[in-house]
mmCIF file of C-alpha atoms and ligand atoms in Angstrom:
data_model
loop_
_atom_site.group_PDB
_atom_site.id
_atom_site.type_symbol
_atom_site.label_atom_id
_atom_site.label_comp_id
_atom_site.label_asym_id
_atom_site.label_seq_id
_atom_site.Cartn_x
_atom_site.Cartn_y
_atom_site.Cartn_z
ATOM 1 C CA MET A 233 -12.808 10.400 -6.996
ATOM 2 C CA PRO A 234 -10.244 9.469 -4.339
ATOM 3 C CA ARG A 235 -6.864 11.150 -4.708
ATOM 4 C CA PRO A 236 -4.668 8.857 -6.846
ATOM 5 C CA CYS A 237 -1.982 7.274 -4.748
ATOM 6 C CA PHE A 238 1.503 6.114 -5.745
ATOM 7 C CA ILE A 239 3.546 4.076 -3.306
ATOM 8 C CA ALA A 240 7.217 3.230 -3.787
ATOM 9 C CA ASN A 241 8.004 0.110 -1.753
ATOM 10 C CA TRP A 242 11.779 -0.002 -1.636
ATOM 11 C CA LYS A 243 11.769 -3.299 0.278
ATOM 12 C CA MET A 244 15.311 -4.060 1.586
ATOM 13 C CA ASN A 245 17.025 -1.656 -0.813
ATOM 14 C CA LYS A 246 18.820 1.707 -0.737
ATOM 15 C CA THR A 247 21.341 3.255 1.611
ATOM 16 C CA LEU A 248 20.822 6.646 3.239
ATOM 17 C CA SER A 249 22.865 8.409 0.559
ATOM 18 C CA SER A 250 20.981 6.788 -2.322
ATOM 19 C CA ALA A 251 17.726 7.761 -0.601
ATOM 20 C CA ARG A 252 18.943 11.379 -0.523
ATOM 21 C CA ASP A 253 19.717 11.269 -4.248
ATOM 22 C CA TYR A 254 16.253 9.852 -4.858
ATOM 23 C CA LEU A 255 14.629 12.756 -3.011
ATOM 24 C CA ASP A 256 16.691 15.250 -4.988
ATOM 25 C CA ILE A 257 15.343 13.812 -8.229
ATOM 26 C CA LEU A 258 11.757 13.925 -6.940
ATOM 27 C CA GLN A 259 12.238 17.543 -5.974
ATOM 28 C CA LYS A 260 13.627 18.487 -9.376
ATOM 29 C CA ARG A 261 11.262 16.473 -11.524
ATOM 30 C CA LEU A 262 7.903 16.252 -9.769
ATOM 31 C CA SER A 263 5.785 19.288 -10.487
ATOM 32 C CA LYS A 264 3.706 20.979 -7.772
ATOM 33 C CA PRO A 265 0.413 20.143 -9.530
ATOM 34 C CA ALA A 266 1.465 16.498 -9.763
ATOM 35 C CA LEU A 267 2.130 16.417 -6.031
ATOM 36 C CA GLN A 268 -1.134 18.207 -5.282
ATOM 37 C CA ASN A 269 -3.272 15.991 -7.510
ATOM 38 C CA GLY A 270 -1.691 12.761 -6.474
ATOM 39 C CA GLU A 271 -0.442 11.394 -3.194
ATOM 40 C CA VAL A 272 3.144 10.150 -3.308
ATOM 41 C CA ILE A 273 4.291 7.784 -0.572
ATOM 42 C CA LEU A 274 7.805 6.402 -0.066
ATOM 43 C CA ALA A 275 8.295 3.196 1.917
ATOM 44 C CA PRO A 276 11.987 2.871 2.848
ATOM 45 C CA PRO A 277 13.421 0.314 5.286
ATOM 46 C CA TYR A 278 12.989 1.313 8.967
ATOM 47 C CA THR A 279 16.534 2.670 9.125
ATOM 48 C CA GLY A 280 15.792 5.257 6.447
ATOM 49 C CA LEU A 281 12.639 6.732 7.976
ATOM 50 C CA VAL A 282 14.121 9.460 10.166
ATOM 51 C CA SER A 283 16.593 10.828 7.624
ATOM 52 C CA LEU A 284 14.051 10.595 4.833
ATOM 53 C CA HIS A 285 11.628 12.619 6.942
ATOM 54 C CA GLU A 286 14.305 15.255 7.490
ATOM 55 C CA GLY A 287 15.088 15.316 3.771
ATOM 56 C CA ILE A 288 11.413 15.717 2.858
ATOM 57 C CA GLY A 289 11.175 18.631 5.299
ATOM 58 C CA ARG A 290 14.385 20.271 4.068
ATOM 59 C CA LEU A 291 13.221 20.118 0.448
ATOM 60 C CA SER A 292 9.620 21.075 1.355
ATOM 61 C CA LEU A 293 8.379 18.086 -0.633
ATOM 62 C CA GLU A 294 4.734 17.082 -0.339
ATOM 63 C CA VAL A 295 5.619 13.429 -0.012
ATOM 64 C CA GLN A 296 4.417 11.005 2.671
ATOM 65 C CA MET A 297 6.189 8.035 4.178
ATOM 66 C CA ALA A 298 5.147 4.479 4.960
ATOM 67 C CA ALA A 299 6.936 1.865 7.031
ATOM 68 C CA GLN A 300 7.053 -1.604 5.529
ATOM 69 C CA ASN A 301 5.953 -3.429 8.661
ATOM 70 C CA LEU A 302 5.291 -3.009 12.397
ATOM 71 C CA TYR A 303 4.748 -5.116 15.497
ATOM 72 C CA PHE A 304 1.354 -5.027 17.176
ATOM 73 C CA GLU A 305 2.503 -4.775 20.792
ATOM 74 C CA ALA A 306 2.945 -1.243 22.136
ATOM 75 C CA GLU A 307 6.312 -1.869 23.855
ATOM 76 C CA GLY A 308 8.241 -4.512 25.740
ATOM 77 C CA ALA A 309 10.720 -7.358 25.394
ATOM 78 C CA TYR A 310 10.344 -8.056 21.672
ATOM 79 C CA THR A 311 13.908 -7.954 20.368
ATOM 80 C CA GLY A 312 14.148 -6.741 16.807
ATOM 81 C CA GLU A 313 10.601 -5.415 16.596
ATOM 82 C CA VAL A 314 9.298 -1.858 16.089
ATOM 83 C CA SER A 315 5.962 -0.566 17.402
ATOM 84 C CA ALA A 316 3.360 1.577 15.695
ATOM 85 C CA THR A 317 4.047 4.508 18.038
ATOM 86 C CA MET A 318 7.776 4.385 17.248
ATOM 87 C CA ILE A 319 6.973 4.457 13.546
ATOM 88 C CA ARG A 320 4.519 7.323 13.977
ATOM 89 C CA GLU A 321 7.225 9.258 15.815
ATOM 90 C CA THR A 322 9.488 9.171 12.750
ATOM 91 C CA GLY A 323 6.922 11.196 10.793
ATOM 92 C CA CYS A 324 5.282 8.266 9.007
ATOM 93 C CA GLN A 325 1.608 8.483 8.128
ATOM 94 C CA TYR A 326 1.257 4.980 6.715
ATOM 95 C CA VAL A 327 2.395 1.440 7.319
ATOM 96 C CA ILE A 328 2.284 -1.545 4.980
ATOM 97 C CA VAL A 329 0.722 -4.579 6.652
ATOM 98 C CA GLY A 330 0.564 -8.191 5.494
ATOM 99 C CA HIS A 331 2.729 -7.851 2.399
ATOM 100 C CA SER A 332 2.949 -11.273 0.732
ATOM 101 C CA GLU A 333 6.714 -11.353 1.327
ATOM 102 C CA ARG A 334 5.976 -11.165 5.049
ATOM 103 C CA ARG A 335 3.219 -13.755 4.773
ATOM 104 C CA VAL A 336 5.453 -16.127 2.762
ATOM 105 C CA HIS A 337 8.980 -15.610 4.174
ATOM 106 C CA PHE A 338 8.102 -14.716 7.759
ATOM 107 C CA GLY A 339 4.980 -16.812 8.239
ATOM 108 C CA GLU A 340 2.628 -13.946 9.066
ATOM 109 C CA LYS A 341 -0.919 -15.157 9.557
ATOM 110 C CA ASP A 342 -4.255 -13.365 9.261
ATOM 111 C CA GLU A 343 -4.687 -13.013 13.035
ATOM 112 C CA GLU A 344 -1.308 -11.305 13.464
ATOM 113 C CA ILE A 345 -2.000 -9.095 10.462
ATOM 114 C CA ALA A 346 -5.360 -8.005 11.908
ATOM 115 C CA ARG A 347 -3.641 -7.096 15.185
ATOM 116 C CA LYS A 348 -1.108 -5.034 13.253
ATOM 117 C CA VAL A 349 -3.879 -3.185 11.375
ATOM 118 C CA ALA A 350 -5.576 -2.391 14.684
ATOM 119 C CA ALA A 351 -2.305 -1.322 16.368
ATOM 120 C CA ALA A 352 -1.483 0.975 13.456
ATOM 121 C CA GLN A 353 -4.811 2.781 13.710
ATOM 122 C CA ILE A 354 -4.570 3.171 17.478
ATOM 123 C CA ALA A 355 -1.202 4.909 16.974
ATOM 124 C CA GLY A 356 -2.591 7.194 14.243
ATOM 125 C CA LEU A 357 -1.006 5.367 11.318
ATOM 126 C CA MET A 358 -2.989 4.481 8.210
ATOM 127 C CA PRO A 359 -2.601 0.789 7.412
ATOM 128 C CA ILE A 360 -2.039 -0.375 3.839
ATOM 129 C CA LEU A 361 -3.367 -3.928 3.957
ATOM 130 C CA CYS A 362 -1.929 -6.155 1.216
ATOM 131 C CA VAL A 363 -4.025 -9.042 -0.054
ATOM 132 C CA GLY A 364 -3.455 -11.409 -2.953
ATOM 133 C CA GLU A 365 -3.814 -14.968 -4.181
ATOM 134 C CA ASN A 366 -0.894 -17.214 -5.080
ATOM 135 C CA GLU A 367 -0.424 -19.021 -8.372
ATOM 136 C CA GLN A 368 -2.066 -22.233 -7.224
ATOM 137 C CA GLN A 369 -5.083 -20.461 -5.757
ATOM 138 C CA ARG A 370 -5.490 -18.562 -9.023
ATOM 139 C CA GLN A 371 -5.329 -21.742 -11.085
ATOM 140 C CA GLU A 372 -7.903 -23.360 -8.829
ATOM 141 C CA GLY A 373 -10.253 -20.421 -9.370
ATOM 142 C CA LYS A 374 -10.052 -19.361 -5.716
ATOM 143 C CA THR A 375 -8.884 -15.760 -6.258
ATOM 144 C CA LEU A 376 -12.034 -14.026 -5.074
ATOM 145 C CA SER A 377 -12.597 -16.234 -2.054
ATOM 146 C CA VAL A 378 -8.950 -15.804 -0.947
ATOM 147 C CA ILE A 379 -9.131 -12.007 -1.279
ATOM 148 C CA LYS A 380 -12.447 -11.792 0.537
ATOM 149 C CA HIS A 381 -11.100 -13.962 3.340
ATOM 150 C CA GLN A 382 -7.956 -11.840 3.737
ATOM 151 C CA VAL A 383 -9.954 -8.576 3.756
ATOM 152 C CA LYS A 384 -12.434 -9.985 6.242
ATOM 153 C CA LYS A 385 -9.745 -11.292 8.609
ATOM 154 C CA GLY A 386 -7.503 -8.240 8.226
ATOM 155 C CA PHE A 387 -10.237 -5.861 9.324
ATOM 156 C CA TYR A 388 -12.079 -8.104 11.807
ATOM 157 C CA LEU A 389 -15.188 -7.900 9.622
ATOM 158 C CA GLY A 390 -18.192 -10.169 9.973
ATOM 159 C CA LEU A 391 -17.752 -10.367 13.747
ATOM 160 C CA SER A 392 -19.689 -8.757 16.540
ATOM 161 C CA HIS A 393 -17.670 -6.084 18.318
ATOM 162 C CA GLY A 394 -17.285 -8.292 21.360
ATOM 163 C CA HIS A 395 -15.283 -10.732 19.300
ATOM 164 C CA ALA A 396 -13.425 -8.212 17.180
ATOM 165 C CA SER A 397 -10.376 -6.262 18.270
ATOM 166 C CA GLN A 398 -10.874 -4.495 21.597
ATOM 167 C CA ASN A 399 -11.575 -1.298 19.724
ATOM 168 C CA GLY A 400 -14.009 -2.741 17.214
ATOM 169 C CA PRO A 401 -13.376 -2.855 13.465
ATOM 170 C CA PRO A 402 -10.986 -0.252 12.056
ATOM 171 C CA ASP A 403 -12.096 2.945 10.352
ATOM 172 C CA LEU A 404 -11.805 1.815 6.755
ATOM 173 C CA SER A 405 -11.820 5.330 5.320
ATOM 174 C CA GLU A 406 -8.410 5.689 6.993
ATOM 175 C CA CYS A 407 -7.105 2.486 5.412
ATOM 176 C CA ILE A 408 -5.813 1.404 2.029
ATOM 177 C CA ILE A 409 -6.177 -2.052 0.514
ATOM 178 C CA ALA A 410 -3.523 -3.094 -1.999
ATOM 179 C CA TYR A 411 -4.498 -6.007 -4.209
ATOM 180 C CA GLU A 412 -1.197 -7.688 -5.031
ATOM 181 C CA PRO A 413 -1.400 -11.119 -6.666
ATOM 182 C CA VAL A 414 1.541 -13.063 -5.228
ATOM 183 C CA TRP A 415 2.411 -14.521 -8.638
ATOM 184 C CA ALA A 416 2.703 -11.011 -10.108
ATOM 185 C CA ILE A 417 5.162 -9.626 -7.545
ATOM 186 C CA GLY A 418 8.624 -9.191 -9.000
ATOM 187 C CA THR A 419 7.880 -11.581 -11.870
ATOM 188 C CA GLY A 420 7.013 -9.251 -14.747
ATOM 189 C CA LYS A 421 3.655 -11.043 -14.994
ATOM 190 C CA THR A 422 0.408 -9.204 -14.258
ATOM 191 C CA PRO A 423 -3.299 -9.833 -14.433
ATOM 192 C CA THR A 424 -4.993 -7.793 -17.131
ATOM 193 C CA PRO A 425 -6.175 -4.404 -15.871
ATOM 194 C CA HIS A 426 -9.726 -5.692 -16.317
ATOM 195 C CA GLU A 427 -9.014 -8.731 -14.114
ATOM 196 C CA ALA A 428 -7.547 -6.470 -11.413
ATOM 197 C CA GLU A 429 -10.576 -4.185 -11.714
ATOM 198 C CA GLN A 430 -12.895 -7.168 -11.231
ATOM 199 C CA VAL A 431 -11.138 -8.078 -7.991
ATOM 200 C CA HIS A 432 -11.413 -4.461 -6.827
ATOM 201 C CA CYS A 433 -15.143 -4.454 -7.638
ATOM 202 C CA GLU A 434 -15.576 -7.636 -5.617
ATOM 203 C CA ILE A 435 -13.772 -6.043 -2.666
ATOM 204 C CA VAL A 436 -16.122 -3.036 -2.867
ATOM 205 C CA ALA A 437 -19.170 -5.330 -3.124
ATOM 206 C CA TYR A 438 -17.987 -7.365 -0.161
ATOM 207 C CA LEU A 439 -17.361 -4.267 1.984
ATOM 208 C CA LYS A 440 -20.825 -2.944 1.056
ATOM 209 C CA SER A 441 -22.336 -6.243 2.155
ATOM 210 C CA GLU A 442 -20.594 -5.701 5.505
ATOM 211 C CA GLY A 443 -22.364 -2.354 5.853
ATOM 212 C CA ILE A 444 -19.464 -0.100 4.804
ATOM 213 C CA SER A 445 -20.866 3.099 3.258
ATOM 214 C CA PRO A 446 -19.350 4.780 0.153
ATOM 215 C CA GLN A 447 -17.837 7.474 2.422
ATOM 216 C CA GLU A 448 -16.127 4.823 4.533
ATOM 217 C CA MET A 449 -14.601 2.891 1.623
ATOM 218 C CA PRO A 450 -10.819 2.481 1.715
ATOM 219 C CA ARG A 451 -8.744 3.404 -1.311
ATOM 220 C CA LEU A 452 -7.904 0.406 -3.467
ATOM 221 C CA LEU A 453 -4.485 0.016 -5.077
ATOM 222 C CA TYR A 454 -3.079 -2.519 -7.486
ATOM 223 C CA GLY A 455 0.456 -3.896 -7.028
ATOM 224 C CA GLY A 456 2.597 -6.499 -8.777
ATOM 225 C CA SER A 457 5.047 -5.738 -11.612
ATOM 226 C CA VAL A 458 3.634 -2.260 -12.243
ATOM 227 C CA ASN A 459 5.952 -0.220 -14.435
ATOM 228 C CA GLU A 460 5.923 2.765 -16.786
ATOM 229 C CA ARG A 461 4.600 0.639 -19.651
ATOM 230 C CA ASN A 462 1.541 -0.762 -17.909
ATOM 231 C CA ILE A 463 0.609 1.807 -15.243
ATOM 232 C CA ALA A 464 -1.699 3.862 -17.465
ATOM 233 C CA ALA A 465 -3.833 0.837 -18.338
ATOM 234 C CA PHE A 466 -4.266 -0.079 -14.660
ATOM 235 C CA MET A 467 -5.025 3.496 -13.625
ATOM 236 C CA LYS A 468 -7.703 3.852 -16.297
ATOM 237 C CA GLU A 469 -9.809 1.318 -14.411
ATOM 238 C CA ARG A 470 -12.488 2.958 -12.298
ATOM 239 C CA HIS A 471 -11.820 1.186 -9.000
ATOM 240 C CA ILE A 472 -8.023 1.317 -9.157
ATOM 241 C CA ASP A 473 -7.108 4.380 -7.100
ATOM 242 C CA GLY A 474 -3.375 3.948 -7.312
ATOM 243 C CA VAL A 475 -0.465 1.556 -7.332
ATOM 244 C CA LEU A 476 2.008 -0.050 -4.972
ATOM 245 C CA ALA A 477 5.222 -0.409 -6.942
ATOM 246 C CA GLY A 478 8.314 -2.370 -5.939
ATOM 247 C CA GLY A 479 11.102 -2.933 -8.449
ATOM 248 C CA ALA A 480 10.126 -0.140 -10.839
ATOM 249 C CA SER A 481 9.989 2.401 -7.998
ATOM 250 C CA LEU A 482 13.678 1.948 -7.157
ATOM 251 C CA SER A 483 14.558 4.378 -9.932
ATOM 252 C CA ALA A 484 13.360 7.871 -9.029
ATOM 253 C CA ASP A 485 13.161 8.820 -12.713
ATOM 254 C CA THR A 486 10.954 5.834 -13.472
ATOM 255 C CA PHE A 487 8.760 6.513 -10.438
ATOM 256 C CA VAL A 488 8.271 10.150 -11.482
ATOM 257 C CA LYS A 489 7.301 8.993 -14.960
ATOM 258 C CA MET A 490 4.857 6.497 -13.491
ATOM 259 C CA ILE A 491 3.206 9.188 -11.356
ATOM 260 C CA GLU A 492 2.787 11.437 -14.399
ATOM 261 C CA LEU A 493 1.365 8.627 -16.527
ATOM 262 C CA GLY A 494 -0.933 7.499 -13.722
ATOM 263 C CA LEU A 495 -2.343 10.988 -13.145
ATOM 264 C CA ASP A 496 -2.843 11.443 -16.871
ATOM 265 C CA ALA A 497 -4.688 8.143 -17.099
ATOM 266 C CA LYS A 498 -7.014 9.236 -14.299
ATOM 267 C CA GLY A 499 -7.698 12.459 -16.182
ATOM 268 C CA VAL A 500 -6.366 14.539 -13.306
ATOM 269 C CA LEU A 501 -5.127 17.886 -14.521
ATOM 270 C CA CYS A 502 -1.369 17.869 -14.353
ATOM 271 C CA THR A 503 0.838 20.548 -15.860
ATOM 272 C CA TYR A 504 4.394 19.319 -16.134
HETATM 273 P P1 PGA B 859 7.004 -5.356 -7.747
HETATM 274 O O1 PGA B 859 6.643 -5.393 -6.188
HETATM 275 O O2 PGA B 859 6.473 -4.070 -8.294
HETATM 276 O O3 PGA B 859 8.484 -5.465 -7.795
HETATM 277 O O4 PGA B 859 6.303 -6.529 -8.378
HETATM 278 C C1 PGA B 859 5.421 -4.912 -5.736
HETATM 279 C C2 PGA B 859 5.281 -5.138 -4.263
HETATM 280 O O5 PGA B 859 5.780 -6.147 -3.761
HETATM 281 O O6 PGA B 859 4.700 -4.319 -3.546
#
């Protein structure tokens, strides 16, 4: 079983001092076994990465960091952008790519997202590719085709190497896919755990059909209005390896509770 993964996406929230308080709570409340059995990842805004990394080191916390975005070019005249190498330098291991808020508010398209996934891997960052259907697509019964399309485009699948990124398709075992229905993000609405599981199964089936072996499979997370009341039900599903939480993760106490409940639901030994 892949190591259960819990990501706190702070979005455009928290100052440096509130981030420090957050870390203090994690250090006091998260037990060693919880941190060993699960992987905890914090995704602050860019400006918090360096100090968060220092704080994690100072407290000897086994917590990883993710950036919320990157630009695919290595360097140059791209005012306001941040490259994968710069992010890696801050101590980040992960980067979120193609979050629906970036697709919707900043017009990110599949091609750009695929270039970001590739750039992240070249720099040694593990991409967390977000995919998800919107309300209309769901109502029209297009959920599975939308997800398959986004996974295919995001990883340059279904293409010969000559037409894929210069480096060929990414190493999927070093990637995470987060299924986040757009209509569930920040709304309090969610699919049923069974519906989310079905989408995850379809992603696995699609990747298999593209020749991806079980060892190469990425971890699959669910995201969209996950909280302490519903996390256990999602985590009980076989193909849900973790969660990407937004609003509920802003409270360190709630996030700790969610990690404990999620590990329990997965049956991972966890002594609090
Ligand atoms: P939410 O956000 O938990 O607030 O719905 C999730 C996300 O956008 O990653």
